[in-house]
mmCIF file of C-alpha atoms in Angstrom:
data_model
loop_
_atom_site.group_PDB
_atom_site.id
_atom_site.type_symbol
_atom_site.label_atom_id
_atom_site.label_comp_id
_atom_site.label_asym_id
_atom_site.label_seq_id
_atom_site.Cartn_x
_atom_site.Cartn_y
_atom_site.Cartn_z
ATOM 1 C CA UNK A 6 206.935 222.213 109.163
ATOM 2 C CA UNK A 7 205.295 220.383 106.277
ATOM 3 C CA UNK A 8 208.037 221.598 103.942
ATOM 4 C CA UNK A 9 210.605 219.698 106.006
ATOM 5 C CA UNK A 10 208.889 216.459 104.931
ATOM 6 C CA UNK A 11 209.614 217.339 101.303
ATOM 7 C CA UNK A 12 213.197 218.165 102.257
ATOM 8 C CA UNK A 13 213.505 214.702 103.856
ATOM 9 C CA UNK A 14 212.024 213.130 100.726
ATOM 10 C CA UNK A 15 214.708 214.845 98.668
ATOM 11 C CA UNK A 16 217.397 213.616 101.060
ATOM 12 C CA UNK A 17 216.118 210.041 100.669
ATOM 13 C CA UNK A 18 216.179 210.253 96.865
ATOM 14 C CA UNK A 19 219.582 211.954 96.675
ATOM 15 C CA UNK A 20 223.181 211.042 97.577
ATOM 16 C CA UNK A 21 222.393 210.897 101.302
ATOM 17 C CA UNK A 22 220.447 207.621 100.878
ATOM 18 C CA UNK A 23 219.268 206.127 97.566
ATOM 19 C CA UNK A 24 221.817 208.003 95.438
ATOM 20 C CA UNK A 25 219.406 208.606 92.577
ATOM 21 C CA UNK A 26 220.848 211.271 90.300
ATOM 22 C CA UNK A 27 218.990 214.567 90.210
ATOM 23 C CA UNK A 28 217.301 214.819 86.784
ATOM 24 C CA UNK A 29 218.813 217.673 84.773
ATOM 25 C CA UNK A 30 215.415 218.368 83.236
ATOM 26 C CA UNK A 31 214.135 219.214 86.730
ATOM 27 C CA UNK A 32 216.698 221.987 87.296
ATOM 28 C CA UNK A 33 214.684 224.595 85.409
ATOM 29 C CA UNK A 34 211.436 223.573 87.109
ATOM 30 C CA UNK A 35 213.091 223.803 90.533
ATOM 31 C CA UNK A 36 214.488 227.241 89.677
ATOM 32 C CA UNK A 37 211.082 228.555 88.553
ATOM 33 C CA UNK A 38 209.401 227.116 91.655
ATOM 34 C CA UNK A 39 212.018 228.726 93.910
ATOM 35 C CA UNK A 40 211.333 232.162 92.388
ATOM 36 C CA UNK A 41 207.566 231.795 92.718
ATOM 37 C CA UNK A 42 207.934 230.414 96.251
ATOM 38 C CA UNK A 43 209.922 233.506 97.239
ATOM 39 C CA UNK A 44 207.362 235.772 95.540
ATOM 40 C CA UNK A 45 204.643 234.225 97.695
ATOM 41 C CA UNK A 46 206.835 234.371 100.798
ATOM 42 C CA UNK A 47 207.359 238.094 100.251
ATOM 43 C CA UNK A 48 203.623 238.651 99.899
ATOM 44 C CA UNK A 49 203.068 237.074 103.324
ATOM 45 C CA UNK A 50 205.138 239.782 105.025
ATOM 46 C CA UNK A 51 203.539 243.140 105.600
ATOM 47 C CA UNK A 52 204.586 246.460 107.107
ATOM 48 C CA UNK A 53 200.936 247.495 107.203
ATOM 49 C CA UNK A 54 199.960 244.547 109.393
ATOM 50 C CA UNK A 55 202.623 245.548 111.907
ATOM 51 C CA UNK A 56 200.636 248.697 112.595
ATOM 52 C CA UNK A 57 201.277 250.094 116.069
ATOM 53 C CA UNK A 58 203.598 247.189 116.844
ATOM 54 C CA UNK A 59 206.340 248.451 114.514
ATOM 55 C CA UNK A 60 208.120 250.582 117.138
ATOM 56 C CA UNK A 61 208.091 247.976 119.964
ATOM 57 C CA UNK A 62 209.046 245.321 117.380
ATOM 58 C CA UNK A 63 212.040 247.450 116.368
ATOM 59 C CA UNK A 64 213.080 247.642 120.035
ATOM 60 C CA UNK A 65 212.593 243.901 120.551
ATOM 61 C CA UNK A 66 214.598 243.156 117.410
ATOM 62 C CA UNK A 67 217.680 244.549 119.182
ATOM 63 C CA UNK A 68 217.725 241.308 121.138
ATOM 64 C CA UNK A 69 216.074 239.099 118.524
ATOM 65 C CA UNK A 70 218.247 240.189 115.583
ATOM 66 C CA UNK A 71 221.263 242.248 116.683
ATOM 67 C CA UNK A 72 222.421 239.944 119.522
ATOM 68 C CA UNK A 73 222.484 236.710 117.469
ATOM 69 C CA UNK A 74 223.897 238.601 114.479
ATOM 70 C CA UNK A 75 226.884 239.848 116.489
ATOM 71 C CA UNK A 76 227.353 236.440 118.135
ATOM 72 C CA UNK A 77 227.255 234.731 114.737
ATOM 73 C CA UNK A 78 229.667 237.237 113.227
ATOM 74 C CA UNK A 79 232.263 236.707 115.965
ATOM 75 C CA UNK A 80 231.838 232.923 115.871
ATOM 76 C CA UNK A 81 232.145 232.784 112.074
ATOM 77 C CA UNK A 82 235.371 234.796 112.173
ATOM 78 C CA UNK A 83 236.822 232.293 114.657
ATOM 79 C CA UNK A 84 235.452 228.990 113.305
ATOM 80 C CA UNK A 85 235.818 229.719 109.583
ATOM 81 C CA UNK A 86 238.986 231.822 109.529
ATOM 82 C CA UNK A 87 241.115 228.987 108.051
ATOM 83 C CA UNK A 88 238.561 227.744 105.505
ATOM 84 C CA UNK A 89 238.744 228.472 101.741
ATOM 85 C CA UNK A 90 235.569 230.588 101.851
ATOM 86 C CA UNK A 91 236.740 232.766 104.725
ATOM 87 C CA UNK A 92 235.835 236.371 104.004
ATOM 88 C CA UNK A 93 233.577 239.245 105.125
ATOM 89 C CA UNK A 94 230.581 238.132 103.005
ATOM 90 C CA UNK A 95 230.687 234.592 104.413
ATOM 91 C CA UNK A 96 231.022 235.856 107.989
ATOM 92 C CA UNK A 97 228.098 238.249 107.529
ATOM 93 C CA UNK A 98 225.930 235.557 105.978
ATOM 94 C CA UNK A 99 226.499 233.125 108.863
ATOM 95 C CA UNK A 100 225.600 235.965 111.232
ATOM 96 C CA UNK A 101 222.380 236.552 109.274
ATOM 97 C CA UNK A 102 221.528 232.847 109.431
ATOM 98 C CA UNK A 103 221.632 233.014 113.227
ATOM 99 C CA UNK A 104 219.499 236.181 113.310
ATOM 100 C CA UNK A 105 216.593 234.912 111.152
ATOM 101 C CA UNK A 106 213.207 234.092 112.716
ATOM 102 C CA UNK A 107 210.685 231.751 111.121
ATOM 103 C CA UNK A 108 207.417 233.640 110.710
ATOM 104 C CA UNK A 109 205.285 230.575 109.777
ATOM 105 C CA UNK A 110 206.527 228.653 112.840
ATOM 106 C CA UNK A 111 205.840 231.638 115.109
ATOM 107 C CA UNK A 112 202.302 231.949 113.702
ATOM 108 C CA UNK A 113 201.564 228.260 114.282
ATOM 109 C CA UNK A 114 202.859 228.342 117.867
ATOM 110 C CA UNK A 115 200.764 231.415 118.683
ATOM 111 C CA UNK A 116 197.669 229.849 117.136
ATOM 112 C CA UNK A 117 198.178 226.662 119.179
ATOM 113 C CA UNK A 118 198.445 228.769 122.342
ATOM 114 C CA UNK A 119 195.430 230.883 121.292
ATOM 115 C CA UNK A 120 197.583 234.009 121.387
ATOM 116 C CA UNK A 121 197.661 234.818 117.678
ATOM 117 C CA UNK A 122 195.171 237.723 117.939
ATOM 118 C CA UNK A 123 196.520 239.056 121.237
ATOM 119 C CA UNK A 124 198.778 242.116 121.599
ATOM 120 C CA UNK A 125 201.646 239.789 122.517
ATOM 121 C CA UNK A 126 201.000 237.668 119.439
ATOM 122 C CA UNK A 127 200.946 240.701 117.157
ATOM 123 C CA UNK A 128 204.225 241.930 118.669
ATOM 124 C CA UNK A 129 205.933 238.559 118.103
ATOM 125 C CA UNK A 130 204.666 238.402 114.513
ATOM 126 C CA UNK A 131 205.829 241.965 113.849
ATOM 127 C CA UNK A 132 209.269 241.220 115.292
ATOM 128 C CA UNK A 133 209.680 237.995 113.294
ATOM 129 C CA UNK A 134 208.603 239.871 110.150
ATOM 130 C CA UNK A 135 211.119 242.627 110.817
ATOM 131 C CA UNK A 136 213.917 240.110 111.451
ATOM 132 C CA UNK A 137 213.192 238.381 108.131
ATOM 133 C CA UNK A 138 213.064 241.631 106.164
ATOM 134 C CA UNK A 139 216.347 242.803 107.691
ATOM 135 C CA UNK A 140 217.983 239.474 106.851
ATOM 136 C CA UNK A 141 216.872 239.639 103.205
ATOM 137 C CA UNK A 142 218.019 243.255 102.845
ATOM 138 C CA UNK A 143 221.481 242.493 104.242
ATOM 139 C CA UNK A 144 221.696 239.363 102.107
ATOM 140 C CA UNK A 145 220.912 241.360 98.978
ATOM 141 C CA UNK A 146 223.750 243.744 99.825
ATOM 142 C CA UNK A 147 226.438 241.052 100.275
ATOM 143 C CA UNK A 148 225.702 239.001 97.156
ATOM 144 C CA UNK A 149 228.608 239.359 94.723
ATOM 145 C CA UNK A 150 228.050 240.968 91.305
ATOM 146 C CA UNK A 151 230.543 242.381 88.811
ATOM 147 C CA UNK A 152 228.108 244.090 86.434
ATOM 148 C CA UNK A 153 224.440 244.999 86.087
ATOM 149 C CA UNK A 154 223.819 241.789 84.120
ATOM 150 C CA UNK A 155 225.512 239.614 86.724
ATOM 151 C CA UNK A 156 223.765 241.559 89.504
ATOM 152 C CA UNK A 157 220.385 240.675 88.025
ATOM 153 C CA UNK A 158 221.418 237.042 87.579
ATOM 154 C CA UNK A 159 222.618 236.663 91.165
ATOM 155 C CA UNK A 160 219.744 238.687 92.652
ATOM 156 C CA UNK A 161 216.877 237.253 90.597
ATOM 157 C CA UNK A 162 215.446 235.247 93.495
ATOM 158 C CA UNK A 163 215.655 238.328 95.704
ATOM 159 C CA UNK A 164 213.915 240.391 93.024
ATOM 160 C CA UNK A 165 210.955 238.016 93.265
ATOM 161 C CA UNK A 166 210.993 238.181 97.079
ATOM 162 C CA UNK A 167 211.030 241.984 97.215
ATOM 163 C CA UNK A 168 208.408 242.146 94.464
ATOM 164 C CA UNK A 169 206.196 240.011 96.702
ATOM 165 C CA UNK A 170 206.980 242.291 99.641
ATOM 166 C CA UNK A 171 206.004 245.334 97.563
ATOM 167 C CA UNK A 172 202.714 243.657 96.633
ATOM 168 C CA UNK A 173 201.938 242.536 100.201
ATOM 169 C CA UNK A 174 200.127 245.759 101.142
ATOM 170 C CA UNK A 175 198.861 246.486 97.633
ATOM 171 C CA UNK A 176 195.253 245.902 96.492
ATOM 172 C CA UNK A 177 196.719 244.034 93.545
ATOM 173 C CA UNK A 178 196.609 241.169 92.856
ATOM 174 C CA UNK A 179 193.099 240.305 93.985
ATOM 175 C CA UNK A 180 192.381 238.263 97.088
ATOM 176 C CA UNK A 181 191.152 235.386 94.929
ATOM 177 C CA UNK A 182 194.405 235.371 92.950
ATOM 178 C CA UNK A 183 196.409 235.416 96.196
ATOM 179 C CA UNK A 184 194.472 232.403 97.471
ATOM 180 C CA UNK A 185 195.201 230.490 94.260
ATOM 181 C CA UNK A 186 198.859 231.457 94.417
ATOM 182 C CA UNK A 187 199.040 230.300 98.028
ATOM 183 C CA UNK A 188 197.464 226.971 97.032
ATOM 184 C CA UNK A 189 200.041 226.518 94.282
ATOM 185 C CA UNK A 190 202.747 227.485 96.754
ATOM 186 C CA UNK A 191 201.541 224.840 99.214
ATOM 187 C CA UNK A 192 201.303 221.941 96.764
ATOM 188 C CA UNK A 193 203.709 222.744 93.915
ATOM 189 C CA UNK A 194 206.234 225.585 94.403
ATOM 190 C CA UNK A 195 207.279 224.717 97.965
ATOM 191 C CA UNK A 196 207.398 220.917 97.547
ATOM 192 C CA UNK A 197 209.366 221.009 94.276
ATOM 193 C CA UNK A 198 211.813 223.562 95.682
ATOM 194 C CA UNK A 199 212.463 221.692 98.943
ATOM 195 C CA UNK A 200 212.691 218.274 97.311
ATOM 196 C CA UNK A 201 215.338 219.679 94.953
ATOM 197 C CA UNK A 202 217.330 221.110 97.892
ATOM 198 C CA UNK A 203 217.395 217.774 99.722
ATOM 199 C CA UNK A 204 218.021 215.803 96.521
ATOM 200 C CA UNK A 205 221.260 217.679 95.809
ATOM 201 C CA UNK A 206 222.639 217.553 99.363
ATOM 202 C CA UNK A 207 224.958 214.778 100.558
ATOM 203 C CA UNK A 208 224.116 215.131 104.221
ATOM 204 C CA UNK A 209 226.484 212.504 105.640
ATOM 205 C CA UNK A 210 229.489 213.639 103.634
ATOM 206 C CA UNK A 211 229.088 217.235 104.791
ATOM 207 C CA UNK A 212 227.767 216.777 108.318
ATOM 208 C CA UNK A 213 230.088 217.848 111.142
ATOM 209 C CA UNK A 214 228.321 217.156 114.435
ATOM 210 C CA UNK A 215 230.778 219.229 116.468
ATOM 211 C CA UNK A 216 230.106 222.232 114.212
ATOM 212 C CA UNK A 217 226.360 221.575 114.442
ATOM 213 C CA UNK A 218 226.541 221.480 118.254
ATOM 214 C CA UNK A 219 228.555 224.715 118.513
ATOM 215 C CA UNK A 220 226.327 226.585 116.056
ATOM 216 C CA UNK A 221 223.105 225.279 117.634
ATOM 217 C CA UNK A 222 224.135 226.278 121.167
ATOM 218 C CA UNK A 223 225.417 229.673 120.068
ATOM 219 C CA UNK A 224 222.367 230.383 117.908
ATOM 220 C CA UNK A 225 219.868 229.332 120.586
ATOM 221 C CA UNK A 226 221.575 231.081 123.507
ATOM 222 C CA UNK A 227 222.094 234.363 121.619
ATOM 223 C CA UNK A 228 218.619 234.419 120.039
ATOM 224 C CA UNK A 229 216.651 233.245 123.073
ATOM 225 C CA UNK A 230 218.808 235.141 125.560
ATOM 226 C CA UNK A 231 218.782 238.351 123.531
ATOM 227 C CA UNK A 232 215.014 238.220 122.993
ATOM 228 C CA UNK A 233 214.342 237.354 126.646
ATOM 229 C CA UNK A 234 216.586 240.119 127.989
ATOM 230 C CA UNK A 235 215.134 242.760 125.660
ATOM 231 C CA UNK A 236 211.562 241.699 126.464
ATOM 232 C CA UNK A 237 212.302 242.030 130.174
ATOM 233 C CA UNK A 238 213.715 245.522 129.569
ATOM 234 C CA UNK A 239 210.474 246.392 127.793
ATOM 235 C CA UNK A 240 208.506 245.404 130.903
ATOM 236 C CA UNK A 241 207.262 241.912 130.032
ATOM 237 C CA UNK A 242 206.951 239.245 132.730
ATOM 238 C CA UNK A 243 209.399 236.339 132.937
ATOM 239 C CA UNK A 244 206.807 233.971 131.445
ATOM 240 C CA UNK A 245 205.984 236.228 128.505
ATOM 241 C CA UNK A 246 209.649 237.024 127.913
ATOM 242 C CA UNK A 247 210.433 233.298 127.842
ATOM 243 C CA UNK A 248 207.616 232.725 125.340
ATOM 244 C CA UNK A 249 208.935 235.555 123.145
ATOM 245 C CA UNK A 250 212.428 234.050 123.247
ATOM 246 C CA UNK A 251 211.236 230.535 122.420
ATOM 247 C CA UNK A 252 209.011 231.638 119.546
ATOM 248 C CA UNK A 253 211.558 233.909 117.888
ATOM 249 C CA UNK A 254 214.316 231.276 118.210
ATOM 250 C CA UNK A 255 212.790 229.165 115.438
ATOM 251 C CA UNK A 256 214.374 229.612 111.995
ATOM 252 C CA UNK A 257 212.437 227.201 109.800
ATOM 253 C CA UNK A 258 212.164 227.191 106.028
ATOM 254 C CA UNK A 259 213.363 230.798 105.704
ATOM 255 C CA UNK A 260 216.876 229.848 106.805
ATOM 256 C CA UNK A 261 217.026 226.871 104.449
ATOM 257 C CA UNK A 262 215.891 229.023 101.524
ATOM 258 C CA UNK A 263 218.388 231.810 102.126
ATOM 259 C CA UNK A 264 221.176 229.311 102.886
ATOM 260 C CA UNK A 265 220.487 227.496 99.629
ATOM 261 C CA UNK A 266 220.838 230.782 97.736
ATOM 262 C CA UNK A 267 224.096 231.511 99.574
ATOM 263 C CA UNK A 268 225.382 228.043 98.631
ATOM 264 C CA UNK A 269 224.518 228.616 94.962
ATOM 265 C CA UNK A 270 226.415 231.915 94.989
ATOM 266 C CA UNK A 271 229.490 230.441 96.654
ATOM 267 C CA UNK A 272 229.146 232.319 99.938
ATOM 268 C CA UNK A 273 229.140 229.124 102.026
ATOM 269 C CA UNK A 274 230.341 225.545 101.626
ATOM 270 C CA UNK A 275 228.128 222.449 101.602
ATOM 271 C CA UNK A 276 229.439 221.675 105.094
ATOM 272 C CA UNK A 277 228.155 224.993 106.451
ATOM 273 C CA UNK A 278 224.924 224.527 104.489
ATOM 274 C CA UNK A 279 224.329 221.110 106.085
ATOM 275 C CA UNK A 280 224.909 222.638 109.524
ATOM 276 C CA UNK A 281 222.411 225.430 108.858
ATOM 277 C CA UNK A 282 219.813 222.934 107.573
ATOM 278 C CA UNK A 283 220.063 220.966 110.831
ATOM 279 C CA UNK A 284 219.910 224.219 112.809
ATOM 280 C CA UNK A 285 216.759 225.303 110.943
ATOM 281 C CA UNK A 286 215.005 221.987 111.589
ATOM 282 C CA UNK A 287 216.054 221.663 115.243
ATOM 283 C CA UNK A 288 215.143 225.227 116.225
ATOM 284 C CA UNK A 289 211.751 224.823 114.537
ATOM 285 C CA UNK A 290 210.866 221.580 116.326
ATOM 286 C CA UNK A 291 211.730 222.719 119.867
ATOM 287 C CA UNK A 292 209.707 225.954 120.431
ATOM 288 C CA UNK A 293 206.226 224.396 120.011
ATOM 289 C CA UNK A 294 206.455 221.721 122.758
ATOM 290 C CA UNK A 295 208.623 223.974 124.956
ATOM 291 C CA UNK A 296 206.131 226.859 124.829
ATOM 292 C CA UNK A 297 203.259 224.535 125.762
ATOM 293 C CA UNK A 298 205.232 223.196 128.727
ATOM 294 C CA UNK A 299 206.028 226.765 129.756
ATOM 295 C CA UNK A 300 202.350 227.693 129.710
ATOM 296 C CA UNK A 301 201.319 224.595 131.667
ATOM 297 C CA UNK A 302 204.047 225.174 134.266
ATOM 298 C CA UNK A 303 202.874 228.729 134.891
ATOM 299 C CA UNK A 304 199.118 228.066 134.956
#
């Protein structure tokens, strides 16, 4: 959530408000910070930490990932069919954007509810982790590349992410180094990266509220509904299934990061990017208060 404040700061500095030109000298710094931010993000995911929850998480991801992915794919083919960027890669990316879950948001919600170390909490974390990994794998496959050199250029950010993922369960680097890297990620890599994203975006010029409303409703209904239905099939109570649906419906910084990469590679327009930014923020702000109300109502 803190990263959204830096995104807002960038929006204020950029064409959305003050119209201060983005300094060209900062482009390289923002690029380096984005790579290191993704390296750290990859290191936070872990197959090992899923443990015994991997199989039930895979089952739950049918509702948490597959349902919103299919809903997003169908919607993209209808909404974007007459746009210049209409094509299979764009449709698939929009579907991925609806299927993502924000792991940091899920962790914070579970900690606030004192469920982080419970079996339910571990299942939700494992499912959110699996959804994110699936999204990054599919994204890597749809990025365009005409040669090995261009493949490396277009996939460089993903190389850093998957390098971090490979290191997540490794004894290297040391715990002390990881803590320092996380500190740098919190105060330098993340802020610089998100400020640069907001600074380059003309929100008002590219904001289509009708598109935002359609995408938000579709994303929330398919993600929450799919997660809730699958959880019920797995034997969870209505209350726990609702909590699973609310928590996994958040998309957070992960969606903004992957959408920014898609924008840079020409997979989506700035209009779609603006819609996905609003979706990421809105779906991250709602689950926390809603989950607390759900718990109070059922106590």
